[in-house]
CSV table of C-alpha atoms in Angstrom, one decimal:
chain,number,residue,atom,x,y,z
A,28,MET,CA,65.5,-166.2,-148.9
A,29,GLU,CA,65.6,-165.2,-152.5
A,30,GLN,CA,68.9,-163.5,-153.5
A,31,SER,CA,68.7,-159.9,-154.6
A,32,PRO,CA,69.3,-159.3,-158.4
A,33,SER,CA,72.9,-159.2,-159.4
A,34,ARG,CA,74.5,-155.9,-160.3
A,35,ALA,CA,76.0,-156.0,-163.8
A,36,VAL,CA,78.9,-153.5,-164.0
A,37,LEU,CA,80.1,-152.5,-167.5
A,38,PHE,CA,83.4,-150.6,-167.7
A,39,THR,CA,83.6,-148.4,-170.7
A,40,ARG,CA,84.9,-145.1,-172.1
A,41,PHE,CA,83.4,-142.5,-174.4
A,42,PRO,CA,84.0,-143.3,-178.1
A,43,ASP,CA,86.3,-140.4,-178.9
A,44,ALA,CA,88.6,-140.8,-181.9
A,45,GLY,CA,92.1,-141.4,-180.7
A,46,LYS,CA,91.1,-142.5,-177.2
A,47,ALA,CA,89.0,-145.7,-177.8
A,48,LYS,CA,90.3,-149.1,-179.0
A,49,THR,CA,93.6,-147.5,-179.7
A,50,ARG,CA,95.2,-150.9,-180.6
A,51,LEU,CA,92.9,-151.0,-183.7
A,52,ILE,CA,94.0,-147.5,-185.0
A,53,PRO,CA,96.9,-148.8,-187.1
A,54,ALA,CA,94.4,-150.9,-189.1
A,55,ILE,CA,91.3,-148.8,-189.3
A,56,GLY,CA,92.3,-145.3,-188.1
A,57,ALA,CA,91.2,-143.4,-185.1
A,58,ASP,CA,87.6,-142.8,-186.3
A,59,GLY,CA,87.2,-146.4,-187.3
A,60,ALA,CA,88.5,-147.7,-183.9
A,61,ALA,CA,86.1,-145.3,-182.1
A,62,ALA,CA,83.2,-146.5,-184.2
A,63,VAL,CA,84.0,-150.2,-183.4
A,64,HIS,CA,84.1,-149.3,-179.7
A,65,LYS,CA,80.8,-147.5,-180.0
A,66,ILE,CA,79.1,-150.5,-181.7
A,67,LEU,CA,80.5,-153.0,-179.1
A,68,THR,CA,79.5,-150.9,-176.1
A,69,GLU,CA,75.9,-150.4,-177.5
A,70,ARG,CA,75.6,-154.2,-178.2
A,71,THR,CA,76.9,-155.1,-174.7
A,72,VAL,CA,74.4,-152.7,-173.0
A,73,ALA,CA,71.5,-154.1,-175.1
A,74,THR,CA,72.6,-157.6,-174.1
A,75,LEU,CA,72.8,-156.7,-170.4
A,76,LYS,CA,69.3,-155.1,-170.6
A,77,SER,CA,67.9,-158.5,-171.5
A,78,SER,CA,68.8,-159.8,-168.0
A,79,ASN,CA,67.1,-158.9,-164.7
A,80,CYS,CA,70.3,-157.3,-163.4
A,81,SER,CA,70.7,-153.8,-162.1
A,82,ILE,CA,73.0,-152.3,-164.8
A,83,GLU,CA,75.7,-149.9,-163.9
A,84,ILE,CA,77.8,-148.1,-166.5
A,85,HIS,CA,81.2,-147.2,-164.9
A,86,TYR,CA,82.4,-144.6,-167.3
A,87,THR,CA,85.4,-142.4,-168.2
A,88,GLY,CA,86.2,-140.0,-171.0
A,89,ALA,CA,83.2,-137.7,-170.8
A,90,ASP,CA,80.6,-136.5,-168.2
A,91,GLN,CA,77.5,-138.4,-167.2
A,92,ALA,CA,75.3,-136.3,-169.4
A,93,ALA,CA,77.2,-137.3,-172.5
A,94,PHE,CA,76.9,-141.0,-171.5
A,95,GLU,CA,73.1,-140.6,-170.8
A,96,GLN,CA,72.6,-139.0,-174.2
A,97,TRP,CA,74.6,-141.9,-175.8
A,98,LEU,CA,73.3,-144.9,-173.9
A,99,GLY,CA,70.1,-143.7,-172.4
A,100,ASP,CA,69.1,-142.4,-169.0
A,101,ASP,CA,67.5,-145.7,-167.8
A,102,LEU,CA,70.9,-147.0,-166.5
A,103,ILE,CA,72.9,-146.3,-163.4
A,104,PHE,CA,76.0,-144.2,-164.1
A,105,VAL,CA,79.1,-144.2,-161.9
A,106,ALA,CA,82.3,-142.3,-162.7
A,107,GLN,CA,85.4,-144.5,-162.7
A,108,PRO,CA,88.0,-143.7,-160.0
A,109,ASP,CA,91.5,-142.8,-160.9
A,110,GLY,CA,93.9,-145.7,-161.0
A,111,ASP,CA,94.2,-149.0,-162.9
A,112,LEU,CA,91.8,-151.8,-163.5
A,113,THR,CA,92.4,-153.1,-160.0
A,114,ASP,CA,91.3,-149.8,-158.5
A,115,ARG,CA,88.2,-149.7,-160.6
A,116,LEU,CA,87.2,-153.3,-159.8
A,117,LEU,CA,87.7,-152.9,-156.0
A,118,ALA,CA,85.7,-149.7,-156.0
A,119,ALA,CA,82.8,-151.5,-157.6
A,120,LEU,CA,83.0,-154.7,-155.6
A,121,GLN,CA,80.2,-154.1,-153.2
A,122,PRO,CA,77.4,-154.8,-152.8
A,123,ALA,CA,77.5,-158.4,-154.1
A,124,PRO,CA,76.5,-160.3,-156.0
A,125,VAL,CA,78.1,-158.4,-158.9
A,126,LEU,CA,79.1,-159.3,-162.4
A,127,PHE,CA,81.8,-157.4,-164.3
A,128,PHE,CA,81.8,-157.1,-168.0
A,129,GLY,CA,84.0,-155.3,-170.5
A,130,SER,CA,82.7,-154.0,-173.8
A,131,ASP,CA,85.1,-155.9,-176.1
A,132,THR,CA,83.3,-159.2,-176.7
A,133,PRO,CA,81.3,-159.2,-180.0
A,134,ASP,CA,79.8,-162.7,-179.4
A,135,LEU,CA,78.4,-161.9,-176.0
A,136,LYS,CA,74.8,-163.0,-176.1
A,137,ASP,CA,71.8,-163.0,-173.7
A,138,HIS,CA,72.3,-166.6,-172.7
A,139,HIS,CA,75.9,-165.9,-171.5
A,140,VAL,CA,74.6,-163.3,-169.2
A,141,GLU,CA,71.7,-165.5,-168.0
A,142,ARG,CA,74.2,-168.4,-167.3
A,143,ALA,CA,76.4,-166.0,-165.3
A,144,VAL,CA,73.6,-164.7,-163.2
A,145,ALA,CA,72.3,-168.3,-162.6
A,146,ALA,CA,75.8,-169.5,-161.6
A,147,LEU,CA,76.0,-166.9,-158.9
A,148,GLN,CA,73.0,-168.5,-157.2
A,149,ASP,CA,75.1,-171.4,-156.0
A,150,HIS,CA,78.8,-170.5,-156.7
A,151,ASP,CA,81.1,-168.0,-155.1
A,152,VAL,CA,82.6,-167.0,-158.4
A,153,VAL,CA,81.7,-167.3,-162.1
A,154,ILE,CA,84.2,-166.7,-164.9
A,155,GLY,CA,83.7,-166.3,-168.6
A,156,PRO,CA,87.1,-167.1,-170.1
A,157,ALA,CA,88.5,-165.2,-173.1
A,158,GLU,CA,90.6,-166.9,-175.7
A,159,ASP,CA,93.5,-164.5,-175.0
A,160,GLY,CA,94.0,-165.8,-171.4
A,161,GLY,CA,91.9,-163.2,-169.7
A,162,TYR,CA,88.1,-163.1,-169.1
A,163,TYR,CA,85.2,-161.3,-170.6
A,164,CYS,CA,83.1,-161.7,-167.4
A,165,ILE,CA,83.8,-162.3,-163.8
A,166,GLY,CA,81.1,-162.4,-161.1
A,167,VAL,CA,81.5,-162.7,-157.3
A,168,ASN,CA,79.0,-163.5,-154.6
A,169,GLY,CA,81.1,-161.8,-151.9
A,170,SER,CA,83.9,-159.4,-151.3
A,171,TYR,CA,87.0,-161.2,-152.7
A,172,PRO,CA,89.5,-158.4,-153.3
A,173,PHE,CA,92.3,-160.9,-153.6
A,174,LEU,CA,91.0,-161.9,-157.0
A,175,PHE,CA,91.9,-158.5,-158.4
A,176,GLU,CA,94.9,-157.2,-156.4
A,177,ASP,CA,98.4,-157.4,-158.0
A,178,MET,CA,97.0,-159.0,-161.1
A,179,PRO,CA,99.1,-159.1,-164.3
A,180,TRP,CA,96.4,-157.3,-166.4
A,181,SER,CA,96.5,-157.5,-170.2
A,182,THR,CA,98.5,-160.7,-170.2
A,183,ASP,CA,97.6,-164.3,-170.8
A,184,GLN,CA,98.2,-165.0,-167.1
A,185,VAL,CA,95.1,-163.3,-165.9
A,186,LEU,CA,92.8,-166.3,-166.1
A,187,PRO,CA,95.2,-168.9,-164.8
A,188,GLU,CA,96.3,-166.6,-161.9
A,189,THR,CA,92.6,-166.0,-161.1
A,190,MET,CA,91.8,-169.7,-161.0
A,191,LYS,CA,94.8,-170.3,-158.8
A,192,ARG,CA,93.5,-167.8,-156.3
A,193,VAL,CA,90.0,-169.2,-156.4
A,194,THR,CA,91.4,-172.6,-155.6
A,195,ALA,CA,93.7,-171.3,-152.9
A,196,HIS,CA,90.9,-169.7,-151.1
A,197,GLY,CA,88.5,-172.6,-151.4
A,198,LEU,CA,85.9,-170.8,-153.4
A,199,THR,CA,83.4,-172.6,-155.7
A,200,CYS,CA,83.6,-171.5,-159.3
A,201,LYS,CA,81.6,-172.0,-162.4
A,202,THR,CA,83.3,-171.5,-165.8
A,203,LEU,CA,81.3,-170.4,-168.7
A,204,GLU,CA,81.8,-170.8,-172.5
A,205,THR,CA,85.1,-169.3,-173.8
A,206,LEU,CA,84.7,-166.3,-176.1
A,207,SER,CA,87.0,-163.9,-177.9
A,208,ASP,CA,87.6,-160.3,-177.3
A,209,CYS,CA,88.2,-157.8,-180.2
A,210,ASP,CA,91.4,-156.0,-179.2
A,211,THR,CA,93.9,-156.1,-182.1
A,212,PRO,CA,93.8,-155.6,-185.9
A,213,ASP,CA,94.1,-159.4,-186.3
A,214,ASP,CA,90.8,-159.9,-184.4
A,215,LEU,CA,88.8,-157.7,-186.8
A,216,ALA,CA,88.8,-160.5,-189.4
A,217,ARG,CA,86.4,-162.6,-187.2
A,218,TRP,CA,83.7,-159.9,-187.2
A,219,PRO,CA,83.7,-158.1,-190.6
A,220,TRP,CA,80.4,-156.5,-189.7
A,221,LEU,CA,82.2,-154.3,-187.2
A,222,THR,CA,83.9,-152.4,-189.9
A,223,ALA,CA,81.4,-152.8,-192.7
């Protein structure tokens, strides 16, 4: 039996100055940080559209109409629930298979998404590691809430803790190429086109 297409879930917020990519504000100002977030989100959506996934935008910071006007009305839009990243991930966990992406990875390309989708055909979990110790993508083939509960988000322990849980529960896992997120002023030097 052929597996149904994966859901690709992108968590993002509206690019309002002062509320998006706030860690970049000291370097490039509130408007500049919001502009970087806008570029990165649009690039990520375009990359996801190259896959055969069902694309869901889990949004915050504005209403659905504003997001449709920004990103197009050919996507599925879901309002993010209140709470932290754990709450948002758990709310979006079903139905599987599902791939979660953030909008902070400038080097995310079509082939990364294709490899993630392919890996879920014969693995329980797929992870795209980020250089900072987190991940830019995680995909699951079933309901594994223990991968997201009580997680030390925004630390370099996210990836090792996730891998520890994968092993402890006997899940099969495919690891993708490591990429870098653009989160801090120091990161901007890697991608000068973001602020050109």
